[in-house]
Amino acid sequence: MAFFTTEGLIDRYRQRLPIGANTPAVTLREGSTPLIRLAKLAPSVALYAKYEGLNPTGSFKDRGMTMAVTKAAEDGAKAVICASTGNTSASAAAYAARAGMTAFVLIPEGKIARGKLAQAMMHGAKIIQIRGNFDDGMQLVKELAETLPVTIVNSINPYRLQGQKTAAFEIVEDLGRAPDYHCLPVGNAGNITAHWIGYTEAAGVQGTKACLHCHGDCSQMGIKLCDERPVMVGYQASGSAPFLRGEPVKSPDTVATAIRIGNPQSWDPALVVQEESGGWFDELSDDEILAAQKRLAAEEGVFCEPASAASVAGALRDIEAGKIKAGSTVVCTLTGHGLKDPDTAMAQTPDVGSLVDATREAVEDALSAHL
Ligand code: F0G
């Protein structure tokens, strides 16, 4: 099963990435995350979680950031910039620190999880809170980068998706084949696009239209790793579900702040992914997302952040409905670690437990209620 390595993903997959043979990687040993079988949640399928929360800064963003910052360093950049719902800013801040660059991060005031903010602060990012949402921040970043000496490290930077596609390689290598279905939470739709590019290259299929997003750079196909590609399924939070509405959402809202995005940057490529893979988008209420987050933690021992749980919440519903067929192999990406957002977790479980005297008798009494 899982293939453990001490290299970062650039060195693990250099030949499959648009990077020179000798370009030094800016790395924190990201990637090579575990694929964990979730046997209890859906016995009728082989369900797996790709636990991206175990990347160095606790989210899948590190896969893209090692590539984006490595390329920025190679080009002599002194500063990077991003808009973020939190994870991109944490990752950009860490990799920029490692490369000796300044990271500017634009975040929506009051709407990013506490752990992510702590990370950006500790890594020394220049944080600019805006009175607006992620989409406003993204627009500003694009405008600013036209004239200022800063490299954008949001997923519109094509190297981001190139790094993120490596998750698909790892899954294929772990399973010995591609899954039948791959389920992801969708915000900007960069990650679902990156996975499709990865599976397409792993299957040796030339010319997915989604690759246009990466400037048509399909030149590093490498040896074929699998025969089939999965059906790609994207789940959004109901309050932030532009793909379900068929148009951008002006004031997106959801407890899953990571995917509180109304105007996805990878809109067109994501529709290509849907069409080419025969997949679909669906939406989940905040309650459904939080219930799945709790079940994953309480029944499987896997703690992810709310946005990540959208993939499992959606998969479970579609398995139940028969849309995802019994007997199939299903991978859900858990995009970020549960520790990113302790406030939402604590709000779900407000009762910390009993408070008793520090005596054997009192503690035994407390235990016996559960034995
Ligand atoms: N899950 C988590 C935990 C995320 O942080 C994000 C995006 C997504 C899912 C959605 O991925 O945008 O590629 O469809 N977070 C970005 C950020 C927007 O700023 O950290 P996507």
JSON list of C-alpha atoms in Angstrom, two decimals, residues 150-363:
[
{"chain": "A", "resi": 150, "resn": "VAL", "atom": "CA", "xyz": [4.97, 40.16, -6.99]},
{"chain": "A", "resi": 151, "resn": "THR", "atom": "CA", "xyz": [4.27, 36.64, -8.27]},
{"chain": "A", "resi": 152, "resn": "ILE", "atom": "CA", "xyz": [0.71, 35.35, -7.87]},
{"chain": "A", "resi": 153, "resn": "VAL", "atom": "CA", "xyz": [0.65, 31.96, -6.16]},
{"chain": "A", "resi": 154, "resn": "ASN", "atom": "CA", "xyz": [-3.08, 31.35, -6.33]},
{"chain": "A", "resi": 155, "resn": "SER", "atom": "CA", "xyz": [-4.13, 28.43, -8.51]},
{"chain": "A", "resi": 156, "resn": "ILE", "atom": "CA", "xyz": [-4.28, 30.69, -11.58]},
{"chain": "A", "resi": 157, "resn": "ASN", "atom": "CA", "xyz": [-0.49, 30.25, -11.43]},
{"chain": "A", "resi": 158, "resn": "PRO", "atom": "CA", "xyz": [-0.19, 27.21, -13.75]},
{"chain": "A", "resi": 159, "resn": "TYR", "atom": "CA", "xyz": [2.57, 25.61, -11.65]},
{"chain": "A", "resi": 160, "resn": "ARG", "atom": "CA", "xyz": [0.11, 25.24, -8.78]},
{"chain": "A", "resi": 161, "resn": "LEU", "atom": "CA", "xyz": [-2.06, 22.76, -10.67]},
{"chain": "A", "resi": 162, "resn": "GLN", "atom": "CA", "xyz": [1.02, 20.98, -11.96]},
{"chain": "A", "resi": 163, "resn": "GLY", "atom": "CA", "xyz": [2.11, 20.32, -8.38]},
{"chain": "A", "resi": 164, "resn": "GLN", "atom": "CA", "xyz": [-1.38, 19.35, -7.28]},
{"chain": "A", "resi": 165, "resn": "LYS", "atom": "CA", "xyz": [-1.78, 16.79, -10.09]},
{"chain": "A", "resi": 166, "resn": "THR", "atom": "CA", "xyz": [0.75, 14.57, -8.26]},
{"chain": "A", "resi": 167, "resn": "ALA", "atom": "CA", "xyz": [-1.94, 13.50, -5.77]},
{"chain": "A", "resi": 168, "resn": "ALA", "atom": "CA", "xyz": [-3.51, 11.51, -8.60]},
{"chain": "A", "resi": 169, "resn": "PHE", "atom": "CA", "xyz": [-0.19, 9.76, -9.32]},
{"chain": "A", "resi": 170, "resn": "GLU", "atom": "CA", "xyz": [0.13, 8.74, -5.69]},
{"chain": "A", "resi": 171, "resn": "ILE", "atom": "CA", "xyz": [-3.40, 7.35, -5.56]},
{"chain": "A", "resi": 172, "resn": "VAL", "atom": "CA", "xyz": [-2.83, 5.29, -8.71]},
{"chain": "A", "resi": 173, "resn": "GLU", "atom": "CA", "xyz": [0.46, 4.00, -7.34]},
{"chain": "A", "resi": 174, "resn": "ASP", "atom": "CA", "xyz": [-1.12, 3.06, -4.00]},
{"chain": "A", "resi": 175, "resn": "LEU", "atom": "CA", "xyz": [-4.20, 1.36, -5.48]},
{"chain": "A", "resi": 176, "resn": "GLY", "atom": "CA", "xyz": [-2.37, -0.14, -8.45]},
{"chain": "A", "resi": 177, "resn": "ARG", "atom": "CA", "xyz": [-5.11, 1.40, -10.62]},
{"chain": "A", "resi": 178, "resn": "ALA", "atom": "CA", "xyz": [-7.26, 4.53, -10.81]},
{"chain": "A", "resi": 179, "resn": "PRO", "atom": "CA", "xyz": [-10.34, 4.63, -8.58]},
{"chain": "A", "resi": 180, "resn": "ASP", "atom": "CA", "xyz": [-13.76, 4.42, -10.24]},
{"chain": "A", "resi": 181, "resn": "TYR", "atom": "CA", "xyz": [-14.86, 7.69, -8.64]},
{"chain": "A", "resi": 182, "resn": "HIS", "atom": "CA", "xyz": [-12.88, 10.56, -7.17]},
{"chain": "A", "resi": 183, "resn": "CYS", "atom": "CA", "xyz": [-14.79, 13.00, -4.97]},
{"chain": "A", "resi": 184, "resn": "LEU", "atom": "CA", "xyz": [-13.50, 16.44, -3.97]},
{"chain": "A", "resi": 185, "resn": "PRO", "atom": "CA", "xyz": [-14.76, 19.60, -2.32]},
{"chain": "A", "resi": 186, "resn": "VAL", "atom": "CA", "xyz": [-14.87, 22.43, -4.85]},
{"chain": "A", "resi": 187, "resn": "GLY", "atom": "CA", "xyz": [-14.15, 26.12, -4.34]},
{"chain": "A", "resi": 188, "resn": "ASN", "atom": "CA", "xyz": [-12.14, 27.64, -7.16]},
{"chain": "A", "resi": 189, "resn": "ALA", "atom": "CA", "xyz": [-12.18, 24.19, -8.85]},
{"chain": "A", "resi": 190, "resn": "GLY", "atom": "CA", "xyz": [-8.40, 24.22, -9.25]},
{"chain": "A", "resi": 191, "resn": "ASN", "atom": "CA", "xyz": [-7.86, 20.98, -7.36]},
{"chain": "A", "resi": 192, "resn": "ILE", "atom": "CA", "xyz": [-10.48, 18.94, -9.23]},
{"chain": "A", "resi": 193, "resn": "THR", "atom": "CA", "xyz": [-8.91, 20.19, -12.47]},
{"chain": "A", "resi": 194, "resn": "ALA", "atom": "CA", "xyz": [-5.40, 19.31, -11.25]},
{"chain": "A", "resi": 195, "resn": "HIS", "atom": "CA", "xyz": [-6.49, 15.78, -10.34]},
{"chain": "A", "resi": 196, "resn": "TRP", "atom": "CA", "xyz": [-8.03, 15.27, -13.76]},
{"chain": "A", "resi": 197, "resn": "ILE", "atom": "CA", "xyz": [-4.82, 16.41, -15.42]},
{"chain": "A", "resi": 198, "resn": "GLY", "atom": "CA", "xyz": [-2.91, 13.97, -13.20]},
{"chain": "A", "resi": 199, "resn": "TYR", "atom": "CA", "xyz": [-5.18, 11.02, -13.97]},
{"chain": "A", "resi": 200, "resn": "THR", "atom": "CA", "xyz": [-5.11, 11.87, -17.66]},
{"chain": "A", "resi": 201, "resn": "GLU", "atom": "CA", "xyz": [-1.33, 11.85, -17.72]},
{"chain": "A", "resi": 202, "resn": "ALA", "atom": "CA", "xyz": [-1.20, 8.69, -15.59]},
{"chain": "A", "resi": 203, "resn": "ALA", "atom": "CA", "xyz": [-3.47, 6.95, -18.08]},
{"chain": "A", "resi": 204, "resn": "GLY", "atom": "CA", "xyz": [-1.33, 8.15, -20.98]},
{"chain": "A", "resi": 205, "resn": "VAL", "atom": "CA", "xyz": [-4.26, 10.00, -22.60]},
{"chain": "A", "resi": 206, "resn": "GLN", "atom": "CA", "xyz": [-3.15, 12.96, -24.72]},
{"chain": "A", "resi": 207, "resn": "GLY", "atom": "CA", "xyz": [-4.92, 16.26, -24.86]},
{"chain": "A", "resi": 208, "resn": "THR", "atom": "CA", "xyz": [-7.48, 16.83, -22.13]},
{"chain": "A", "resi": 209, "resn": "LYS", "atom": "CA", "xyz": [-8.96, 20.25, -22.75]},
{"chain": "A", "resi": 210, "resn": "ALA", "atom": "CA", "xyz": [-8.54, 20.94, -19.02]},
{"chain": "A", "resi": 211, "resn": "CYS", "atom": "CA", "xyz": [-4.79, 21.04, -19.66]},
{"chain": "A", "resi": 212, "resn": "LEU", "atom": "CA", "xyz": [-5.26, 24.27, -21.59]},
{"chain": "A", "resi": 213, "resn": "HIS", "atom": "CA", "xyz": [-5.47, 25.84, -18.19]},
{"chain": "A", "resi": 214, "resn": "CYS", "atom": "CA", "xyz": [-1.85, 24.80, -17.71]},
{"chain": "A", "resi": 215, "resn": "HIS", "atom": "CA", "xyz": [-0.84, 26.39, -20.97]},
{"chain": "A", "resi": 216, "resn": "GLY", "atom": "CA", "xyz": [-1.26, 23.11, -22.85]},
{"chain": "A", "resi": 217, "resn": "ASP", "atom": "CA", "xyz": [1.79, 21.76, -21.10]},
{"chain": "A", "resi": 218, "resn": "CYS", "atom": "CA", "xyz": [1.21, 18.00, -21.37]},
{"chain": "A", "resi": 219, "resn": "SER", "atom": "CA", "xyz": [4.74, 17.26, -22.45]},
{"chain": "A", "resi": 220, "resn": "GLN", "atom": "CA", "xyz": [5.81, 15.35, -19.36]},
{"chain": "A", "resi": 221, "resn": "MET", "atom": "CA", "xyz": [3.64, 12.28, -19.69]},
{"chain": "A", "resi": 222, "resn": "GLY", "atom": "CA", "xyz": [6.14, 9.75, -18.29]},
{"chain": "A", "resi": 223, "resn": "ILE", "atom": "CA", "xyz": [5.38, 6.05, -18.27]},
{"chain": "A", "resi": 224, "resn": "LYS", "atom": "CA", "xyz": [1.76, 4.98, -18.15]},
{"chain": "A", "resi": 225, "resn": "LEU", "atom": "CA", "xyz": [0.55, 4.13, -14.65]},
{"chain": "A", "resi": 226, "resn": "CYS", "atom": "CA", "xyz": [-3.06, 3.03, -15.24]},
{"chain": "A", "resi": 227, "resn": "ASP", "atom": "CA", "xyz": [-5.60, 2.23, -17.95]},
{"chain": "A", "resi": 228, "resn": "GLU", "atom": "CA", "xyz": [-8.73, 4.04, -16.83]},
{"chain": "A", "resi": 229, "resn": "ARG", "atom": "CA", "xyz": [-9.57, 7.43, -15.41]},
{"chain": "A", "resi": 230, "resn": "PRO", "atom": "CA", "xyz": [-12.12, 8.02, -12.62]},
{"chain": "A", "resi": 231, "resn": "VAL", "atom": "CA", "xyz": [-15.46, 9.78, -12.77]},
{"chain": "A", "resi": 232, "resn": "MET", "atom": "CA", "xyz": [-14.78, 13.13, -11.10]},
{"chain": "A", "resi": 233, "resn": "VAL", "atom": "CA", "xyz": [-17.38, 14.38, -8.63]},
{"chain": "A", "resi": 234, "resn": "GLY", "atom": "CA", "xyz": [-17.28, 17.87, -7.12]},
{"chain": "A", "resi": 235, "resn": "TYR", "atom": "CA", "xyz": [-19.20, 18.94, -4.03]},
{"chain": "A", "resi": 236, "resn": "GLN", "atom": "CA", "xyz": [-19.97, 22.51, -3.02]},
{"chain": "A", "resi": 237, "resn": "ALA", "atom": "CA", "xyz": [-21.56, 24.04, 0.06]},
{"chain": "A", "resi": 238, "resn": "SER", "atom": "CA", "xyz": [-25.15, 25.11, -0.73]},
{"chain": "A", "resi": 239, "resn": "GLY", "atom": "CA", "xyz": [-24.48, 28.73, 0.22]},
{"chain": "A", "resi": 240, "resn": "SER", "atom": "CA", "xyz": [-21.46, 28.85, -2.11]},
{"chain": "A", "resi": 241, "resn": "ALA", "atom": "CA", "xyz": [-22.48, 26.69, -5.03]},
{"chain": "A", "resi": 242, "resn": "PRO", "atom": "CA", "xyz": [-21.96, 28.59, -8.30]},
{"chain": "A", "resi": 243, "resn": "PHE", "atom": "CA", "xyz": [-21.67, 25.36, -10.32]},
{"chain": "A", "resi": 244, "resn": "LEU", "atom": "CA", "xyz": [-25.14, 24.35, -9.16]},
{"chain": "A", "resi": 245, "resn": "ARG", "atom": "CA", "xyz": [-26.58, 27.82, -9.82]},
{"chain": "A", "resi": 246, "resn": "GLY", "atom": "CA", "xyz": [-24.92, 28.02, -13.23]},
{"chain": "A", "resi": 247, "resn": "GLU", "atom": "CA", "xyz": [-23.53, 31.47, -12.44]},
{"chain": "A", "resi": 248, "resn": "PRO", "atom": "CA", "xyz": [-21.32, 33.22, -9.89]},
{"chain": "A", "resi": 249, "resn": "VAL", "atom": "CA", "xyz": [-22.78, 33.67, -6.40]},
{"chain": "A", "resi": 250, "resn": "LYS", "atom": "CA", "xyz": [-22.50, 37.28, -5.16]},
{"chain": "A", "resi": 251, "resn": "SER", "atom": "CA", "xyz": [-22.44, 36.76, -1.40]},
{"chain": "A", "resi": 252, "resn": "PRO", "atom": "CA", "xyz": [-21.21, 33.22, -0.77]},
{"chain": "A", "resi": 253, "resn": "ASP", "atom": "CA", "xyz": [-21.68, 31.83, 2.70]},
{"chain": "A", "resi": 254, "resn": "THR", "atom": "CA", "xyz": [-20.94, 28.55, 4.50]},
{"chain": "A", "resi": 255, "resn": "VAL", "atom": "CA", "xyz": [-19.49, 27.23, 7.74]},
{"chain": "A", "resi": 256, "resn": "ALA", "atom": "CA", "xyz": [-16.87, 25.58, 5.50]},
{"chain": "A", "resi": 257, "resn": "THR", "atom": "CA", "xyz": [-14.98, 28.86, 5.11]},
{"chain": "A", "resi": 258, "resn": "ALA", "atom": "CA", "xyz": [-12.28, 27.27, 2.93]},
{"chain": "A", "resi": 259, "resn": "ILE", "atom": "CA", "xyz": [-14.80, 26.93, 0.09]},
{"chain": "A", "resi": 260, "resn": "ARG", "atom": "CA", "xyz": [-16.67, 30.17, 0.67]},
{"chain": "A", "resi": 261, "resn": "ILE", "atom": "CA", "xyz": [-16.12, 31.18, -2.95]},
{"chain": "A", "resi": 262, "resn": "GLY", "atom": "CA", "xyz": [-18.69, 32.56, -5.37]},
{"chain": "A", "resi": 263, "resn": "ASN", "atom": "CA", "xyz": [-16.68, 33.08, -8.53]},
{"chain": "A", "resi": 264, "resn": "PRO", "atom": "CA", "xyz": [-14.43, 30.06, -9.22]},
{"chain": "A", "resi": 265, "resn": "GLN", "atom": "CA", "xyz": [-11.19, 30.83, -11.04]},
{"chain": "A", "resi": 266, "resn": "SER", "atom": "CA", "xyz": [-11.15, 27.45, -12.83]},
{"chain": "A", "resi": 267, "resn": "TRP", "atom": "CA", "xyz": [-14.75, 27.56, -14.02]},
{"chain": "A", "resi": 268, "resn": "ASP", "atom": "CA", "xyz": [-14.17, 26.49, -17.64]},
{"chain": "A", "resi": 269, "resn": "PRO", "atom": "CA", "xyz": [-11.62, 23.73, -16.93]},
{"chain": "A", "resi": 270, "resn": "ALA", "atom": "CA", "xyz": [-13.94, 22.31, -14.26]},
{"chain": "A", "resi": 271, "resn": "LEU", "atom": "CA", "xyz": [-16.74, 21.99, -16.79]},
{"chain": "A", "resi": 272, "resn": "VAL", "atom": "CA", "xyz": [-14.31, 20.20, -19.10]},
{"chain": "A", "resi": 273, "resn": "VAL", "atom": "CA", "xyz": [-13.46, 17.81, -16.26]},
{"chain": "A", "resi": 274, "resn": "GLN", "atom": "CA", "xyz": [-17.15, 17.14, -15.68]},
{"chain": "A", "resi": 275, "resn": "GLU", "atom": "CA", "xyz": [-17.77, 16.45, -19.36]},
{"chain": "A", "resi": 276, "resn": "GLU", "atom": "CA", "xyz": [-14.66, 14.39, -20.09]},
{"chain": "A", "resi": 277, "resn": "SER", "atom": "CA", "xyz": [-14.95, 12.25, -16.96]},
{"chain": "A", "resi": 278, "resn": "GLY", "atom": "CA", "xyz": [-18.73, 11.83, -17.03]},
{"chain": "A", "resi": 279, "resn": "GLY", "atom": "CA", "xyz": [-18.88, 13.38, -13.58]},
{"chain": "A", "resi": 280, "resn": "TRP", "atom": "CA", "xyz": [-21.18, 15.80, -11.80]},
{"chain": "A", "resi": 281, "resn": "PHE", "atom": "CA", "xyz": [-21.41, 18.59, -9.23]},
{"chain": "A", "resi": 282, "resn": "ASP", "atom": "CA", "xyz": [-23.70, 18.56, -6.25]},
{"chain": "A", "resi": 283, "resn": "GLU", "atom": "CA", "xyz": [-24.27, 20.65, -3.16]},
{"chain": "A", "resi": 284, "resn": "LEU", "atom": "CA", "xyz": [-24.51, 19.98, 0.57]},
{"chain": "A", "resi": 285, "resn": "SER", "atom": "CA", "xyz": [-26.00, 21.89, 3.45]},
{"chain": "A", "resi": 286, "resn": "ASP", "atom": "CA", "xyz": [-23.71, 23.04, 6.25]},
{"chain": "A", "resi": 287, "resn": "ASP", "atom": "CA", "xyz": [-25.40, 20.50, 8.54]},
{"chain": "A", "resi": 288, "resn": "GLU", "atom": "CA", "xyz": [-24.61, 17.63, 6.18]},
{"chain": "A", "resi": 289, "resn": "ILE", "atom": "CA", "xyz": [-20.99, 18.77, 5.93]},
{"chain": "A", "resi": 290, "resn": "LEU", "atom": "CA", "xyz": [-20.56, 19.02, 9.70]},
{"chain": "A", "resi": 291, "resn": "ALA", "atom": "CA", "xyz": [-22.26, 15.66, 10.28]},
{"chain": "A", "resi": 292, "resn": "ALA", "atom": "CA", "xyz": [-19.79, 13.98, 7.91]},
{"chain": "A", "resi": 293, "resn": "GLN", "atom": "CA", "xyz": [-16.86, 15.76, 9.58]},
{"chain": "A", "resi": 294, "resn": "LYS", "atom": "CA", "xyz": [-18.02, 14.41, 12.95]},
{"chain": "A", "resi": 295, "resn": "ARG", "atom": "CA", "xyz": [-18.58, 10.85, 11.64]},
{"chain": "A", "resi": 296, "resn": "LEU", "atom": "CA", "xyz": [-15.12, 10.76, 10.07]},
{"chain": "A", "resi": 297, "resn": "ALA", "atom": "CA", "xyz": [-13.54, 11.84, 13.33]},
{"chain": "A", "resi": 298, "resn": "ALA", "atom": "CA", "xyz": [-15.68, 9.74, 15.68]},
{"chain": "A", "resi": 299, "resn": "GLU", "atom": "CA", "xyz": [-16.03, 6.54, 13.62]},
{"chain": "A", "resi": 300, "resn": "GLU", "atom": "CA", "xyz": [-12.86, 6.42, 11.53]},
{"chain": "A", "resi": 301, "resn": "GLY", "atom": "CA", "xyz": [-10.37, 8.43, 13.60]},
{"chain": "A", "resi": 302, "resn": "VAL", "atom": "CA", "xyz": [-9.71, 10.89, 10.79]},
{"chain": "A", "resi": 303, "resn": "PHE", "atom": "CA", "xyz": [-10.00, 14.60, 11.62]},
{"chain": "A", "resi": 304, "resn": "CYS", "atom": "CA", "xyz": [-10.44, 16.92, 8.66]},
{"chain": "A", "resi": 305, "resn": "GLU", "atom": "CA", "xyz": [-11.65, 20.48, 8.35]},
{"chain": "A", "resi": 306, "resn": "PRO", "atom": "CA", "xyz": [-15.29, 21.16, 7.41]},
{"chain": "A", "resi": 307, "resn": "ALA", "atom": "CA", "xyz": [-14.68, 21.90, 3.70]},
{"chain": "A", "resi": 308, "resn": "SER", "atom": "CA", "xyz": [-12.86, 18.58, 3.32]},
{"chain": "A", "resi": 309, "resn": "ALA", "atom": "CA", "xyz": [-15.79, 16.67, 4.78]},
{"chain": "A", "resi": 310, "resn": "ALA", "atom": "CA", "xyz": [-17.97, 17.85, 1.88]},
{"chain": "A", "resi": 311, "resn": "SER", "atom": "CA", "xyz": [-16.31, 15.16, -0.27]},
{"chain": "A", "resi": 312, "resn": "VAL", "atom": "CA", "xyz": [-17.30, 12.38, 2.13]},
{"chain": "A", "resi": 313, "resn": "ALA", "atom": "CA", "xyz": [-20.75, 13.82, 2.86]},
{"chain": "A", "resi": 314, "resn": "GLY", "atom": "CA", "xyz": [-21.48, 13.94, -0.86]},
{"chain": "A", "resi": 315, "resn": "ALA", "atom": "CA", "xyz": [-20.01, 10.53, -1.59]},
{"chain": "A", "resi": 316, "resn": "LEU", "atom": "CA", "xyz": [-22.04, 8.88, 1.17]},
{"chain": "A", "resi": 317, "resn": "ARG", "atom": "CA", "xyz": [-25.23, 10.43, -0.17]},
{"chain": "A", "resi": 318, "resn": "ASP", "atom": "CA", "xyz": [-24.46, 9.39, -3.75]},
{"chain": "A", "resi": 319, "resn": "ILE", "atom": "CA", "xyz": [-23.49, 5.85, -2.68]},
{"chain": "A", "resi": 320, "resn": "GLU", "atom": "CA", "xyz": [-26.77, 5.56, -0.79]},
{"chain": "A", "resi": 321, "resn": "ALA", "atom": "CA", "xyz": [-28.69, 6.80, -3.83]},
{"chain": "A", "resi": 322, "resn": "GLY", "atom": "CA", "xyz": [-26.90, 4.34, -6.14]},
{"chain": "A", "resi": 323, "resn": "LYS", "atom": "CA", "xyz": [-25.43, 7.16, -8.21]},
{"chain": "A", "resi": 324, "resn": "ILE", "atom": "CA", "xyz": [-22.01, 5.86, -7.13]},
{"chain": "A", "resi": 325, "resn": "LYS", "atom": "CA", "xyz": [-22.29, 2.16, -7.88]},
{"chain": "A", "resi": 326, "resn": "ALA", "atom": "CA", "xyz": [-21.97, -0.59, -5.27]},
{"chain": "A", "resi": 327, "resn": "GLY", "atom": "CA", "xyz": [-18.72, -2.51, -5.50]},
{"chain": "A", "resi": 328, "resn": "SER", "atom": "CA", "xyz": [-16.77, 0.45, -6.87]},
{"chain": "A", "resi": 329, "resn": "THR", "atom": "CA", "xyz": [-13.56, 1.99, -5.59]},
{"chain": "A", "resi": 330, "resn": "VAL", "atom": "CA", "xyz": [-14.09, 5.54, -4.36]},
{"chain": "A", "resi": 331, "resn": "VAL", "atom": "CA", "xyz": [-11.48, 8.05, -3.23]},
{"chain": "A", "resi": 332, "resn": "CYS", "atom": "CA", "xyz": [-12.45, 11.19, -1.31]},
{"chain": "A", "resi": 333, "resn": "THR", "atom": "CA", "xyz": [-9.86, 13.92, -0.90]},
{"chain": "A", "resi": 334, "resn": "LEU", "atom": "CA", "xyz": [-9.67, 15.30, 2.62]},
{"chain": "A", "resi": 335, "resn": "THR", "atom": "CA", "xyz": [-8.13, 18.60, 1.66]},
{"chain": "A", "resi": 336, "resn": "GLY", "atom": "CA", "xyz": [-7.22, 20.05, 5.06]},
{"chain": "A", "resi": 337, "resn": "HIS", "atom": "CA", "xyz": [-6.55, 19.01, 8.66]},
{"chain": "A", "resi": 338, "resn": "GLY", "atom": "CA", "xyz": [-9.22, 19.35, 11.33]},
{"chain": "A", "resi": 339, "resn": "LEU", "atom": "CA", "xyz": [-6.85, 21.31, 13.58]},
{"chain": "A", "resi": 340, "resn": "LYS", "atom": "CA", "xyz": [-7.04, 24.18, 11.11]},
{"chain": "A", "resi": 341, "resn": "ASP", "atom": "CA", "xyz": [-10.44, 25.15, 12.46]},
{"chain": "A", "resi": 342, "resn": "PRO", "atom": "CA", "xyz": [-10.68, 24.35, 16.17]},
{"chain": "A", "resi": 343, "resn": "ASP", "atom": "CA", "xyz": [-13.52, 26.83, 16.73]},
{"chain": "A", "resi": 344, "resn": "THR", "atom": "CA", "xyz": [-15.93, 25.04, 14.40]},
{"chain": "A", "resi": 345, "resn": "ALA", "atom": "CA", "xyz": [-14.97, 21.69, 15.91]},
{"chain": "A", "resi": 346, "resn": "MET", "atom": "CA", "xyz": [-15.51, 22.92, 19.47]},
{"chain": "A", "resi": 347, "resn": "ALA", "atom": "CA", "xyz": [-18.84, 24.48, 18.55]},
{"chain": "A", "resi": 348, "resn": "GLN", "atom": "CA", "xyz": [-20.00, 21.03, 17.42]},
{"chain": "A", "resi": 349, "resn": "THR", "atom": "CA", "xyz": [-18.97, 19.37, 20.64]},
{"chain": "A", "resi": 350, "resn": "PRO", "atom": "CA", "xyz": [-19.59, 22.07, 23.28]},
{"chain": "A", "resi": 351, "resn": "ASP", "atom": "CA", "xyz": [-19.67, 19.56, 26.16]},
{"chain": "A", "resi": 352, "resn": "VAL", "atom": "CA", "xyz": [-16.00, 18.99, 27.03]},
{"chain": "A", "resi": 353, "resn": "GLY", "atom": "CA", "xyz": [-16.89, 16.25, 29.52]},
{"chain": "A", "resi": 354, "resn": "SER", "atom": "CA", "xyz": [-17.16, 15.86, 33.27]},
{"chain": "A", "resi": 355, "resn": "LEU", "atom": "CA", "xyz": [-15.31, 17.91, 35.86]},
{"chain": "A", "resi": 356, "resn": "VAL", "atom": "CA", "xyz": [-14.65, 15.92, 38.99]},
{"chain": "A", "resi": 357, "resn": "ASP", "atom": "CA", "xyz": [-12.38, 15.96, 42.02]},
{"chain": "A", "resi": 358, "resn": "ALA", "atom": "CA", "xyz": [-8.93, 14.48, 41.50]},
{"chain": "A", "resi": 359, "resn": "THR", "atom": "CA", "xyz": [-9.70, 11.31, 43.47]},
{"chain": "A", "resi": 360, "resn": "ARG", "atom": "CA", "xyz": [-9.78, 7.71, 42.34]},
{"chain": "A", "resi": 361, "resn": "GLU", "atom": "CA", "xyz": [-13.40, 7.38, 43.46]},
{"chain": "A", "resi": 362, "resn": "ALA", "atom": "CA", "xyz": [-14.66, 10.42, 41.59]},
{"chain": "A", "resi": 363, "resn": "VAL", "atom": "CA", "xyz": [-12.87, 9.49, 38.37]}
]
